[in-house]
């Protein structure tokens, strides 16, 4: 068992190599002559063991690259007790954005600068130093870095000393304090031409932002969020921040969004460095969420850690839940839990497939752990945690969390430990409820009916799935149809016909169906009050009509969102037509909420892919007629008294009018807005997409130039992403070619290709590019990004390409994301079925409707 690591690392940024040495204090539990730990792509130059001040030689070091292990065979057997393993090693600063790797950026003078940085989760600490690279093997880390004198160095703990290297001229030796005991995947060190803000004192914790030189003006917002959120969590968890300082580090090349290394959290630049004056609310929200997410991990994940990687989902799900909790406290007017509706929908969408998976499953290999990094872990996981919290009550739930963290601080846990702690605090069957959501894939459709004389509410559940779902094999772990499969913590509300009062009730639906006697006759019943449940609802027709009629007057935004979203899901499941969805959307012409509009617009966007020519013109007319009034109610430019969400809504409507409605005035204005440096950020960002959707070569060239000259990461991303939306096949070819050159960072290219695959008219070109360049794509891009890139294949439903996609993956694998790929493919089948079912029917309806009106 490792107890303490003394690590010395000396990166050579110019040569892209590093030297290192370690002294790992071990607690030898049983006599052994072989010490086996993890190591990969390291050259081990020498090793010995120290026992009671005596040196024991190492006879042989065997590296097993396949198993990612090093075995040290000792000259003599070690007795139980303390021993220290010393090793000297070398490695390469790779460009795969994992382990100890190289990141670069061009500074203000146009000079390329190099950073050496780390990303260890899940299993890549072993690429930087020999270690027992499993989360349960917590230890103390004492880190020393030897770096060029002009470089900045940061690690998990506070810097103790920085002195000139006695051995190497021009180099400094930087020593950091001992960390608390923690898992190897949380170790981090970053070296380069970086700077740090002055520390902000947050109740004794110095908080800084660390950034590539020259970007200091983009750090203020992250400091503000970080300071707020540190206090928020210390208070919520009832435990002080566990580290001795906290740095938020912006890294130009980063495979993930961010990483919760204790005290040294690393981020993609676009998720940390921001200028609030030129940023949209949604871009600011991203920064806020990500900072909150990673800081939530400082306790949940870093202080208390999963025993093994099957628990990675709870780590991420809970941080995602807490991220929203903190964002909601930081900016209540952003309605974070309403916005969560969109992410929850995306999770429900994947979880409706027969190729879904249980949230928790056994993990053996690193690829299994990597495969957990998906929407089900983050968004379904957070969704079921939120459902539980709202059912139990926020304070009761929080008491359970506090008890769990206090009991397990500095230790490791299993999922059930959390349920048991909450069960203890609330006296509710938490474990039974949660097991039904965690260990089986899928979720229920709750059907709602009034029976008897109209005062008995009948709720029933069955698994929800999509039509035309050709997925082979049985849904994972799901009971035969008709059986009660979930313990649904359900909240419903009703409005009394007698006095008009709205009341709500909680019930645990843990049988196939329950009948509930209502005290009074009701005007309407709403199931899934405040939309916190992870399920879909289907009402008897009269009940549904009553809800739609009262939607604007009686329902909250997230409840209206639910009506729209559940209806859309029924379009995919074949129970409702696309044209009926359009008619429902038209009943929402008075709608005022951002998220509801985003959901409506997303549905309209899919519908727009199903029709051509005259029917498409008819659709555009209807889209304009629907969106124009809402847009005009807000007015063309921001007004002082409006909320951030209203400002964001203006951008959403403006963009949809331009892209889906082909509104000529919007297009004209978008061109003007792009050249107006004082334009409102929401309109400016929307204009980028509006212009791209109709853009020509001159626009494309201008976008490339603006991307390169961008003054913030957000602006750079807006222009880069929009390159994939142009309607001209030649321009699509250009962006595809660019995606595998140094013009596009490997952290961004997969996202760009994902967007290119969803290009309405030229997704096919992107598909053939990805398959032609399959080897390049796999060797060049970070491993975790391949499955994300492939999300774009869901839209390739045209008969000219869909069959090609299925055939390709018969003999091409994505081992680190096989489950995710299977879901993308099955979701594509759902879209193919949708197109088959709807294309002609919707065309006919649209044209008939056009002549009728
Ligand atoms: N710990 C994760 C990143 C991670 C997960 C790395 C699994 C390796 C394997 C981090 O906390 C995280 O969740 N990052 C997210 C951003 C977050 C705000 C949703 C990411 O990178 O997308
Ligand atoms: Zn996380």
Coordinates of C-alpha atoms and ligand atoms in Angstrom, one line a residue, residues 121 258-260 293-294 297 312 315-317 319-320 323 373 378, ligand 2:
X121 CA -8.3 10.7 -14.8
X258 CA -12.3 20.6 -17.0
X259 CA -10.7 18.4 -14.3
X260 CA -11.0 18.5 -10.6
X293 CA -18.9 21.4 -11.1
X294 CA -15.2 21.1 -10.5
X297 CA -15.7 17.7 -6.6
X312 CA -17.4 7.2 -11.5
X315 CA -19.0 11.2 -8.7
X316 CA -20.0 12.9 -11.9
X317 CA -23.7 12.8 -11.4
X319 CA -21.1 17.1 -9.1
X320 CA -23.4 17.8 -12.0
X323 CA -23.0 22.4 -10.1
X373 CA -18.0 9.4 -19.6
X378 CA -23.8 13.1 -16.1
Ligands
LIG2 ZN1 -17.0 16.0 -13.0

